[in-house]
Coordinates of C-alpha atoms in Angstrom, one line a residue:
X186 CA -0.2 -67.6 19.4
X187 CA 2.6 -69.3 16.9
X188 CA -0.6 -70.2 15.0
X189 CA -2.4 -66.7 14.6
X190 CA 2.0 -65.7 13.6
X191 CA 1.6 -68.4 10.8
X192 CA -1.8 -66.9 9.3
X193 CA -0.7 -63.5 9.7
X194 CA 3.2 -64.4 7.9
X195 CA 1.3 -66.6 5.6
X196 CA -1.1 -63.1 4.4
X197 CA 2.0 -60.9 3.9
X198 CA 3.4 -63.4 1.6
X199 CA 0.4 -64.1 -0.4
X200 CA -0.1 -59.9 -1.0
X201 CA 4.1 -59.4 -1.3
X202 CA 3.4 -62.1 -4.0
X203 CA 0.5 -60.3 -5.0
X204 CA 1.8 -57.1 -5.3
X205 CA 5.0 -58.6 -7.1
X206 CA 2.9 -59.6 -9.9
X207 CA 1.0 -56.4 -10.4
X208 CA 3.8 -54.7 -11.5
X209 CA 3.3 -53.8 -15.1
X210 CA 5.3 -55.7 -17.8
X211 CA 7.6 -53.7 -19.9
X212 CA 6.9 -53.2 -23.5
X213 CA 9.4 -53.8 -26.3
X214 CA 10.3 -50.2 -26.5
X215 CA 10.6 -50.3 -22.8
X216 CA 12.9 -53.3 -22.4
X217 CA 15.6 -51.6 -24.7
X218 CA 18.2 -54.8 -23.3
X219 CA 16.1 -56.7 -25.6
X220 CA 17.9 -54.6 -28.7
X221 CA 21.2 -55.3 -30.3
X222 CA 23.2 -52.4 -31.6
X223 CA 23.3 -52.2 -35.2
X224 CA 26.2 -50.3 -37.3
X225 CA 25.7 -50.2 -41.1
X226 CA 29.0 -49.7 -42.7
X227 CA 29.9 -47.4 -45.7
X228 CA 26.7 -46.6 -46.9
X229 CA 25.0 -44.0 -49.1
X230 CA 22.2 -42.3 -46.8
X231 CA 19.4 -40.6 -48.7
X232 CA 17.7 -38.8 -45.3
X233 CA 14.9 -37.1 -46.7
X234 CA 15.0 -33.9 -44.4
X235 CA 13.2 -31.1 -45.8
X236 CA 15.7 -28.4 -46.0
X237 CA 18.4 -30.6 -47.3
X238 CA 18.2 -34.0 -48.7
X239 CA 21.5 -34.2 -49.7
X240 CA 23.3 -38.1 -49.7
X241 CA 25.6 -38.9 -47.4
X242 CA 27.7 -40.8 -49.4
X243 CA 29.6 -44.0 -47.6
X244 CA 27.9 -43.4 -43.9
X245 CA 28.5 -44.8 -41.1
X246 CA 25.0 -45.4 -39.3
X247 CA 24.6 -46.8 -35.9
X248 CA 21.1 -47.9 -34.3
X249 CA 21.2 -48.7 -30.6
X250 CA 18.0 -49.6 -28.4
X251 CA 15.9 -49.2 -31.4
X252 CA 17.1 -45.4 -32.7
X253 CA 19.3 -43.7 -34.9
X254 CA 22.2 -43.0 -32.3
X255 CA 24.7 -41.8 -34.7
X256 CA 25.9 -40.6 -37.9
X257 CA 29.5 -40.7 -39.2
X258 CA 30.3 -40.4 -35.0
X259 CA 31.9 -42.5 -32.7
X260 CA 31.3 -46.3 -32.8
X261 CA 30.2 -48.6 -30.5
X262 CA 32.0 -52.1 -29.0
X263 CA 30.0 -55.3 -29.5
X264 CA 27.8 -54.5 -32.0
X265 CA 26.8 -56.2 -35.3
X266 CA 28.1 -54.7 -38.4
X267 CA 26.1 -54.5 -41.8
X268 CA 28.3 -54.2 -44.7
X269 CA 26.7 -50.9 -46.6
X270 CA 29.3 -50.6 -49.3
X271 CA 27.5 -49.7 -52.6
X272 CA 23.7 -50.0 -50.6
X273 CA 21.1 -46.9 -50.2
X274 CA 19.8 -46.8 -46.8
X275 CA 16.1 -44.5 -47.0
X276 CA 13.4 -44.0 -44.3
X277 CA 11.0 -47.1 -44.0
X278 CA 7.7 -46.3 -46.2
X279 CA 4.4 -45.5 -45.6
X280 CA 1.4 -46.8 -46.6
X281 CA -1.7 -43.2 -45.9
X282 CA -4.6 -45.7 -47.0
X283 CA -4.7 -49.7 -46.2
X284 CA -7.4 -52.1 -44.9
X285 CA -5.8 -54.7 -42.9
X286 CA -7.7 -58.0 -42.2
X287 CA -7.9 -58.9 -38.8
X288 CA -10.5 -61.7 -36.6
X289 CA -14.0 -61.9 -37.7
X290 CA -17.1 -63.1 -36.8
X291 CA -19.6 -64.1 -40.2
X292 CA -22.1 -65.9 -37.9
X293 CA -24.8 -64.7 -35.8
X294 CA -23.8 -62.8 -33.3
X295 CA -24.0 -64.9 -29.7
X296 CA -23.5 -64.2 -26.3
X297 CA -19.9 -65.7 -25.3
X298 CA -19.1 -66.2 -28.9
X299 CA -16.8 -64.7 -30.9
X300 CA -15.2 -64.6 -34.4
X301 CA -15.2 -67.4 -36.4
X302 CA -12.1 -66.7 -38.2
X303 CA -8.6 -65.8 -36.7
X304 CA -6.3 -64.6 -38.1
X305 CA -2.0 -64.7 -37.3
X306 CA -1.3 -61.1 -37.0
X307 CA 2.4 -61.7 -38.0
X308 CA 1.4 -62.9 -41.5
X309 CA -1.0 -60.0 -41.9
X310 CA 1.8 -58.2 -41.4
X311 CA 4.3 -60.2 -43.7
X312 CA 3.6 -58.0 -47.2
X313 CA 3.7 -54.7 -45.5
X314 CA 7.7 -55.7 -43.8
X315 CA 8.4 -57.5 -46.5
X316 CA 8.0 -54.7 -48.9
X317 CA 10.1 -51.9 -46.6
X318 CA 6.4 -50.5 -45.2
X319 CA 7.3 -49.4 -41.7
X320 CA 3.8 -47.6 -41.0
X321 CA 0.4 -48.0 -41.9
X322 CA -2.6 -46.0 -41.6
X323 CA -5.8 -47.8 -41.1
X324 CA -8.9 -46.3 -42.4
X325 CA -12.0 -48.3 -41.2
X326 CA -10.6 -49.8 -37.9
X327 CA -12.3 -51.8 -35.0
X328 CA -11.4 -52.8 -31.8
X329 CA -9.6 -55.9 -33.9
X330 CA -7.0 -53.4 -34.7
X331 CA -5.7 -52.2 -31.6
X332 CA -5.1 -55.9 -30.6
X333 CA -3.0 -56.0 -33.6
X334 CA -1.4 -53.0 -31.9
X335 CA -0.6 -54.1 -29.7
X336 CA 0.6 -57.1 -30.4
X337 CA 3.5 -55.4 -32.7
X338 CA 4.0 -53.0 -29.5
X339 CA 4.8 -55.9 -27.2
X340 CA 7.0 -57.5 -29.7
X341 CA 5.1 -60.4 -29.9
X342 CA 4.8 -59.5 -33.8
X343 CA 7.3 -57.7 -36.2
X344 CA 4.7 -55.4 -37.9
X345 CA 4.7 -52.1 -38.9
X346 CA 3.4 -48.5 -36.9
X347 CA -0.2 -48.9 -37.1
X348 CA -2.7 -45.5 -36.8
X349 CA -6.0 -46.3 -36.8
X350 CA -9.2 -44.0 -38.1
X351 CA -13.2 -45.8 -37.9
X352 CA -15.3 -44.9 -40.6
X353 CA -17.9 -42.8 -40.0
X354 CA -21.1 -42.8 -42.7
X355 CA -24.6 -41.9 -43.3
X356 CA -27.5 -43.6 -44.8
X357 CA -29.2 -47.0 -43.5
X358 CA -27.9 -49.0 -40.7
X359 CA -27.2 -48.8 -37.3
X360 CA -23.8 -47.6 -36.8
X361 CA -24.9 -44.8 -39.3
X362 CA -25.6 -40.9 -38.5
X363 CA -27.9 -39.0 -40.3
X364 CA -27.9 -35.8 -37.7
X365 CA -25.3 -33.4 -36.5
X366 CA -25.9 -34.2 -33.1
X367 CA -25.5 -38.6 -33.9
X368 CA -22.1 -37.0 -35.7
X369 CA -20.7 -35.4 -33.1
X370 CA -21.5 -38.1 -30.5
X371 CA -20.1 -40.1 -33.3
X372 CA -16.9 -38.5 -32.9
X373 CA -16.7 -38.5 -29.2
X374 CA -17.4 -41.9 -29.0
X375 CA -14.2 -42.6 -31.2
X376 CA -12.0 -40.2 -29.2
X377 CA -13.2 -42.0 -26.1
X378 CA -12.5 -45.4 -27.3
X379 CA -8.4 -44.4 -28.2
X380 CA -8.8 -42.7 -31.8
X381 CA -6.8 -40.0 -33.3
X382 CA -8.3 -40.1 -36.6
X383 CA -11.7 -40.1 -38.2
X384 CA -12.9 -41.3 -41.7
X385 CA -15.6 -39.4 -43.3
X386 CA -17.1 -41.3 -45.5
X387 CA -20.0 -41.2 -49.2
X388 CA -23.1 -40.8 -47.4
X389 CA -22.8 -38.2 -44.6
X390 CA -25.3 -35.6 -45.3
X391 CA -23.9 -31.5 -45.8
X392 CA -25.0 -31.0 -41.9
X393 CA -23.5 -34.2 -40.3
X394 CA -20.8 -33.8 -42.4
X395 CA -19.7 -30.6 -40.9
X396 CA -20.7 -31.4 -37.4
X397 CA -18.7 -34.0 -37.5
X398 CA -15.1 -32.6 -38.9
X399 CA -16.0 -29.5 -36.6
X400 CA -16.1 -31.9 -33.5
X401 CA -13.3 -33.7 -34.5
X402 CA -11.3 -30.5 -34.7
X403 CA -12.7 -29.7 -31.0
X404 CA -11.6 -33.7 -29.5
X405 CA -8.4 -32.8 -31.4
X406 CA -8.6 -35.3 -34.3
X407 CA -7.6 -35.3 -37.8
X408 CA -10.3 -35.9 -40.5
X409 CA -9.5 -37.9 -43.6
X410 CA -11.6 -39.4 -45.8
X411 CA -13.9 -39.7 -49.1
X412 CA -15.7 -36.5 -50.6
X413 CA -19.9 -37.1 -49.5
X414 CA -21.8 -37.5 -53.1
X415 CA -24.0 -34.3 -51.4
X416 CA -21.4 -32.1 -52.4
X417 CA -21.4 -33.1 -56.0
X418 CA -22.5 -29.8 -57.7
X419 CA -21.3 -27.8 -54.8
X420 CA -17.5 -28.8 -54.2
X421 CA -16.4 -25.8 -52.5
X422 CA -18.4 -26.0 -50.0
X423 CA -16.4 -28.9 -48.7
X424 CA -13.6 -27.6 -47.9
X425 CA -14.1 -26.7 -44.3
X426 CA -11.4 -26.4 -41.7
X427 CA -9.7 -29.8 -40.1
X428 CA -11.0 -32.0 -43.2
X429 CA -7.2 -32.7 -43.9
X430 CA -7.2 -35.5 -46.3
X431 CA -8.8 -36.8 -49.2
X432 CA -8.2 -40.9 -49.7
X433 CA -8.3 -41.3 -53.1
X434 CA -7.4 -39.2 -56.4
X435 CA -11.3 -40.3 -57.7
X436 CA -12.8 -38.7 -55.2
X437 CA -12.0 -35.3 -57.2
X438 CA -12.8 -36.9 -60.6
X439 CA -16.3 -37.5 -59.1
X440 CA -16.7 -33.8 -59.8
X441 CA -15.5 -33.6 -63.1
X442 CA -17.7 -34.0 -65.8
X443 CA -15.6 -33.6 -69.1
X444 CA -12.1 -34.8 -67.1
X445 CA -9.9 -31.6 -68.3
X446 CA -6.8 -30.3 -66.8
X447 CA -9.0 -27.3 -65.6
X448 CA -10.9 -28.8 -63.7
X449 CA -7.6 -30.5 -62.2
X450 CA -6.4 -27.1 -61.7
X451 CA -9.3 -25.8 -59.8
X452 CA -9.7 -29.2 -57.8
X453 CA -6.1 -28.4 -56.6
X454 CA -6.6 -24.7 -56.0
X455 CA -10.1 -25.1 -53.7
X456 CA -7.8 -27.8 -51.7
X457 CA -4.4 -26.0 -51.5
X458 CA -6.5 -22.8 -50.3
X459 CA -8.1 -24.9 -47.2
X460 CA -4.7 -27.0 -46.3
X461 CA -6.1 -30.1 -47.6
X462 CA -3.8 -32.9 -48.5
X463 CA -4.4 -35.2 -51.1
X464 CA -3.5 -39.4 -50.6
X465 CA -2.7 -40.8 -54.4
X466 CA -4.4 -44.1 -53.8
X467 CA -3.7 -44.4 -57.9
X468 CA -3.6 -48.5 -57.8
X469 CA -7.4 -48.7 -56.7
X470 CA -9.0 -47.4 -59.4
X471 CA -6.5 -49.5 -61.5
X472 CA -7.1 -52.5 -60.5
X473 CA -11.1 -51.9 -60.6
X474 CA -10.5 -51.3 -64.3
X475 CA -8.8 -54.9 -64.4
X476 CA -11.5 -56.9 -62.6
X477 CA -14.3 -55.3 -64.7
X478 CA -12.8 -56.8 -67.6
X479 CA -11.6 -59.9 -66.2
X480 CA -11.3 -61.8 -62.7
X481 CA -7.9 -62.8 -64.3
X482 CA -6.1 -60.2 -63.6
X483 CA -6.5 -61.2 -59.7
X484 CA -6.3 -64.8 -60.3
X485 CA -2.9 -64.8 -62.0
X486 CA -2.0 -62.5 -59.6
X487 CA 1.7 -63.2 -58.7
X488 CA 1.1 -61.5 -55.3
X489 CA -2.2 -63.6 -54.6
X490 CA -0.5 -66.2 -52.9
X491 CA 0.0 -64.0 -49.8
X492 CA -3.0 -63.1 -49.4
X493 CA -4.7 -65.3 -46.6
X494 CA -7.1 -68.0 -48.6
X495 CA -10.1 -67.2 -47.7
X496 CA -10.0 -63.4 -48.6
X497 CA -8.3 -64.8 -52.1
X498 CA -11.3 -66.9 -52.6
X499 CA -13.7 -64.1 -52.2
X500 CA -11.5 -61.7 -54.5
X501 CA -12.1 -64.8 -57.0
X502 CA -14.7 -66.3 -56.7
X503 CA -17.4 -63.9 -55.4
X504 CA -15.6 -60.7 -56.8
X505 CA -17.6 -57.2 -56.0
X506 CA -16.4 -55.1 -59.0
X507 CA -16.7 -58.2 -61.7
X508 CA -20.7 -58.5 -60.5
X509 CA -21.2 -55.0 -61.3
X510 CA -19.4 -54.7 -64.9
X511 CA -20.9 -53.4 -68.0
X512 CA -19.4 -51.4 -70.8
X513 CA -20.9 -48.2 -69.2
X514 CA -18.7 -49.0 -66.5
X515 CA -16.2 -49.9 -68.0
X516 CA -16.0 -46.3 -70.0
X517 CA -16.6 -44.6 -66.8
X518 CA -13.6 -46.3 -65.0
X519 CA -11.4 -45.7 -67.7
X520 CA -12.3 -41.7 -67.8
X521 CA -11.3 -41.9 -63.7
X522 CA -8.2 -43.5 -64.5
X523 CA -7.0 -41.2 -67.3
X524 CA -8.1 -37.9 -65.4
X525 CA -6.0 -39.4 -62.4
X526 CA -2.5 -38.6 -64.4
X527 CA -4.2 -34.8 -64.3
X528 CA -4.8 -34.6 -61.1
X529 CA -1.8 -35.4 -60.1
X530 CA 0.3 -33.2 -62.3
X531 CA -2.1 -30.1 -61.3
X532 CA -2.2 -31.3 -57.5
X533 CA 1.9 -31.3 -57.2
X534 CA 2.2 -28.0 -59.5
X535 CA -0.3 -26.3 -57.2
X536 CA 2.7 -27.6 -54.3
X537 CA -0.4 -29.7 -52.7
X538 CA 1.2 -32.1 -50.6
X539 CA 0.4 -35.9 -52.0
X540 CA 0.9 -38.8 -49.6
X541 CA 0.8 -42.3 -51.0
X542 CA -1.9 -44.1 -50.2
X543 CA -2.9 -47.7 -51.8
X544 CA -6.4 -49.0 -50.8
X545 CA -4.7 -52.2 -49.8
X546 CA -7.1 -54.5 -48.7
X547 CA -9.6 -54.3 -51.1
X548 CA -9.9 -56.9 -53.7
X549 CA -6.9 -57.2 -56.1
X550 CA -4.7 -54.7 -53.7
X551 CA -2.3 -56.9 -52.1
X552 CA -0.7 -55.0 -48.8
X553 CA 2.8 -53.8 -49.0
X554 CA 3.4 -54.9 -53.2
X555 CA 0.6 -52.6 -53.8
X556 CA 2.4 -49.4 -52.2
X557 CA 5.2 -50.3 -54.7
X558 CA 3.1 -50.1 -57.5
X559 CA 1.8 -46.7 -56.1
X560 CA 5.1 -45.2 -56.3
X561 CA 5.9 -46.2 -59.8
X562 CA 2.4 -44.9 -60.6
X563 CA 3.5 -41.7 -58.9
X564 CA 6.6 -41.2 -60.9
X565 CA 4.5 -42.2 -64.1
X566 CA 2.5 -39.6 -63.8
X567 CA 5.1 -36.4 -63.2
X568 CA 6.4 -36.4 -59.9
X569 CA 10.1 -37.1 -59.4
X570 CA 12.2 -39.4 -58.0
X571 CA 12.5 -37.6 -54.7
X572 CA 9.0 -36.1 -54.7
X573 CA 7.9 -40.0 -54.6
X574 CA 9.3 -41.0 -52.0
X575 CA 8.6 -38.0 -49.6
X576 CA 5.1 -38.8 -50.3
X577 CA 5.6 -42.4 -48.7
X578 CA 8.1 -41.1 -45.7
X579 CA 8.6 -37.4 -44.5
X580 CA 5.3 -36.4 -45.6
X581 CA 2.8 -38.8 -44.4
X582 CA 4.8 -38.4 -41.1
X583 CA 4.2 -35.1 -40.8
X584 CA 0.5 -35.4 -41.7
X585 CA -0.1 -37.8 -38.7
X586 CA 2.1 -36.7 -36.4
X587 CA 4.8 -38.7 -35.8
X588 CA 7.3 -36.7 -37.7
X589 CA 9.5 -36.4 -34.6
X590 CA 9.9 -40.4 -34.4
X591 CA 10.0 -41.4 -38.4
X592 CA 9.9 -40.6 -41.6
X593 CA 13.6 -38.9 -42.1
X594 CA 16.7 -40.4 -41.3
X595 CA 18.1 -38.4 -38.1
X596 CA 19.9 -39.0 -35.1
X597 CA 17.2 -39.8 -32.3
X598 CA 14.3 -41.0 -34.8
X599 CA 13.5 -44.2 -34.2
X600 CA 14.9 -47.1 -36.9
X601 CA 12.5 -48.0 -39.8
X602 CA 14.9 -48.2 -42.4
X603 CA 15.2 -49.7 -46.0
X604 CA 18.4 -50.8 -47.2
X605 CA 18.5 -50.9 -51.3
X606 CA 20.4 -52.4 -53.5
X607 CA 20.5 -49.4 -56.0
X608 CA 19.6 -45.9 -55.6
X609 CA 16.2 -45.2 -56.0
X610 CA 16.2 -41.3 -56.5
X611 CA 17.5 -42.8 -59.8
X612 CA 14.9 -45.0 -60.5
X613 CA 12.1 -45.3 -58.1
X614 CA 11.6 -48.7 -58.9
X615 CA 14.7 -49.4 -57.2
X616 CA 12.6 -49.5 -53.7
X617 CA 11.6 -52.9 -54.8
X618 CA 15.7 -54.1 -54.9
X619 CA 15.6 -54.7 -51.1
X620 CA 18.2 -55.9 -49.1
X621 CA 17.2 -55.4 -45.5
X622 CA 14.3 -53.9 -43.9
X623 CA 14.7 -51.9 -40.2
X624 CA 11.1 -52.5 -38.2
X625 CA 11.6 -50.2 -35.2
X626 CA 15.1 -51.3 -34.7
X627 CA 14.5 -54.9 -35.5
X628 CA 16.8 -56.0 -38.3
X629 CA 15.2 -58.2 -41.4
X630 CA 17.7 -59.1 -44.0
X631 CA 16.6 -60.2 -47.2
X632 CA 17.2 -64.2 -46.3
X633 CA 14.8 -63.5 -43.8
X634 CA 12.4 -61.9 -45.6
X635 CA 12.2 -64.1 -48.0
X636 CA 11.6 -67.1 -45.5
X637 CA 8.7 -65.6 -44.0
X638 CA 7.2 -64.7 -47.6
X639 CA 7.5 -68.4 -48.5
X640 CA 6.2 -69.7 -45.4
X641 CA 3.0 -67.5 -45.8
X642 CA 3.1 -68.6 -49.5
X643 CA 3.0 -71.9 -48.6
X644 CA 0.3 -72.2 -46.1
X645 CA -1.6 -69.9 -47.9
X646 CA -1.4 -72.2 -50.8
X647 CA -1.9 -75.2 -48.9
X648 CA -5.2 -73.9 -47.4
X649 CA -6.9 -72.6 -50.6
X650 CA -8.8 -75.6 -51.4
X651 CA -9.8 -76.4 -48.4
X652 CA -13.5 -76.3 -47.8
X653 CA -13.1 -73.7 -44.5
X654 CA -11.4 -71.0 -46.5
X655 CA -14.4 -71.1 -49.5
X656 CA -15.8 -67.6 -49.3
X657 CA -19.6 -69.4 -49.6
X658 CA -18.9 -71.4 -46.8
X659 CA -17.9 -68.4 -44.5
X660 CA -20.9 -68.6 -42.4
X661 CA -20.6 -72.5 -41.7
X662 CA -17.8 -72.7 -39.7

């Protein structure tokens, strides 16, 4: 009998112990003890509310388990003071258009293998924190990118939002749809697997095309994406309802054939009529001029060295855009580049929202710097001060959704935050005169941030020779 009592005590401890374990671990957003409580002192708080963007000169701004708690209100005991006086705090930026790097397997695909490179999600993530970008959006994402995710969610990384769209194309190849029908299933399938966004991308036919924003709009998912060369000839019939967002400025000047501020006008017109927003991605097409003409301009990149080696190689030594050059080329990226100041103007006149966007990823577009760049391009080319940066906060918020948690400086948001040196509604290039950096209440003051830019830097650096990170030997390791 005292033996059968044993076995039986012995079970209900192993499943007590069991069900102990089961229990779900909390998330970084859950463990809110995790979290010290913030008060920046005296400082000048450009909000970026709609309605009235007015600063709030010498604030007193308190951030407690990861949100805004209070402004100019009652403060806290035992909390860490940040000294304000003479700073500009603004809402963390957003980056509408990035390609972040993540595993990947260049071998023959195996059963029990996987990829072949891995990657450090927290230096992936370095450039975008380092440069005040709080959120981006992803727009050709694989399962990769919800490990990265997730990883920032669980605080095993300090990283930015991420929102993730797959790219969805026509043409050869076997993820690609060519039907309505392979379109829509296309879309399910995404909306099954944990998307809220979809990418349309160059070679959808007019049908699929459709099929697809229409049953994206039915899963409840926002479209974004490139303009299908189908429509060249026949623009307007683009514009359908839920395709909400076009990636890149060029994808207009695709459709212009002398480059004139009409057709600027009329682009903006056919997409203010159907709600359509417009991301700048300015930089791309910029730095595609620069690597026709030279691979130079990425190799003396100052930027380069944070770029993990053997994607540096590649934007080097095996360079997509230098292969392809020719003065015809050439002419033809310069005539997208000039007709890009146009768009713009005619774009913002028309009161089309523009949401910065950078193409980061690609070669020559280094993550985070690159957004700075955009917004200097932005205020190059007409929009002011404050129209720039409510193109890389409020705005792109709004356009995904998340409005209610970023993008604005309120009590109860949650804290990405910039802290300036000078006031950037003076001079936009002022965003790059950073001082701190707020990642979803986690504080990064500029010591910091400039220890983990040199620690990429320097392995980076110290890995670029080496024969594992040489783009032609990709497939041998």
């Amino acid at each position: 009998m005292k033996y059968y009592l044993k076995i039986i005590l012995l079970l209900i401890t192993l499943i007590t112990y069991g069900c102990v374990n089961l229990t779900p671990k909390k998330t970084k957003e859950e463990n809110q003890q995790e979290f010290d409580t913030y008060v920046i002192k005296n400082v000048n708080v450009i909000p970026m509310t709609e309605n009235n963007n007015e600063v709030i000169k010498s604030a007193t701004v308190v951030i407690q388990n990861q949100k805004i708690i209070s402004i100019n209100d009652t403060l806290p005991k035992d909390s860490k003071v940040i000294d304000g006086t003479g700073k500009w705090l603004i809402p963390g930026l957003i980056d509408m258009h990035v390609h972040s790097i993540t595993d990947i397997n260049f071998k023959e695909n195996k059963p029990t293998e996987g990829a072949n490179y891995f990657l450090n999600t927290q230096d992936v993530m370095v450039p975008f924190i380092a440069n005040g970008v709080t959120t981006i959006f992803d727009l050709d994402s694989r399962i990769e990118h919800f490990a990265q995710r997730n990883e920032i969610i669980e605080g095993k990384v300090i990283g930015p939002r991420m929102a993730l769209a797959p790219l969805i194309d026509g043409g050869d190849g076997g993820k690609n749809v060519n039907t309505p029908e392979q379109g829509r299933q296309a879309v399910r399938i995404a909306k099954a697997n944990g998307y809220n966004f979809i990418k349309v991308y160059s070679f959808l036919n007019v049908e699929t095309f459709k099929a697809i924003v229409d049953e994206a709009e039915k899963q409840g998912l926002k479209v974004v994406g490139h303009i299908p060369d189908v429509f060249k000839g026949n623009l307007e019939e683009v514009f359908v309802p839920n395709f909400g967002l076009v990636a890149h400025a060029e994808e207009y000047s695709k459709h212009s054939k002398d480059f004139t501020v009409e057709d600027a006008e009329y682009f903006a017109q056919l997409a203010k009529k159907n709600n359509t927003w417009l991301t700048s991605s300015l930089t791309t097409m910029i730095w595609i001029g620069k690597q026709l003409r030279s691979v130079d301009s990425v190799r003396n990149s100052e930027t380069l060295k944070y770029v993990y080696p053997l994607i540096s190689n590649r934007w080097v030594n095996s360079n997509f855009y230098y292969k392809q050059t020719s003065p015809e080329f050439i002419t033809r990226v310069d005539n997208l580049i000039n007709f890009q100041e146009k768009l713009i103007k005619a774009f913002n006149e028309a009161k089309v929202p523009i949401v910065a966007g950078t193409d980061a990823g690609i070669p020559g577009i280094v993550p985070g710097f690159s957004l700075q760049d955009e917004l200097e391009l932005l205020a190059a080319y007409g929009m002011t001060n404050e129209q720039v940066l409510a193109s890389a906060t409020r705005l792109p918020a709004k356009w995904l959704g998340i409005d209610h948690k970023v993008g604005t400086i309120e009590v109860g948001k949650y804290a990405d935050l910039l802290l300036l040196d000078e006031n950037p509604l003076e001079n936009i290039k002022n965003t790059r005169k950073i001082r701190g950096v707020f990642v979803n209440g986690t504080w990064l003051d500029k010591k910091k941030i400039e220890t983990m830019l040199s620690d990429l830097a320097k392995w980076n650096t110290s890995m670029k020779d080496n024969d594992r990170y040489q783009w032609e030997n990709r497939r041998n390791y």
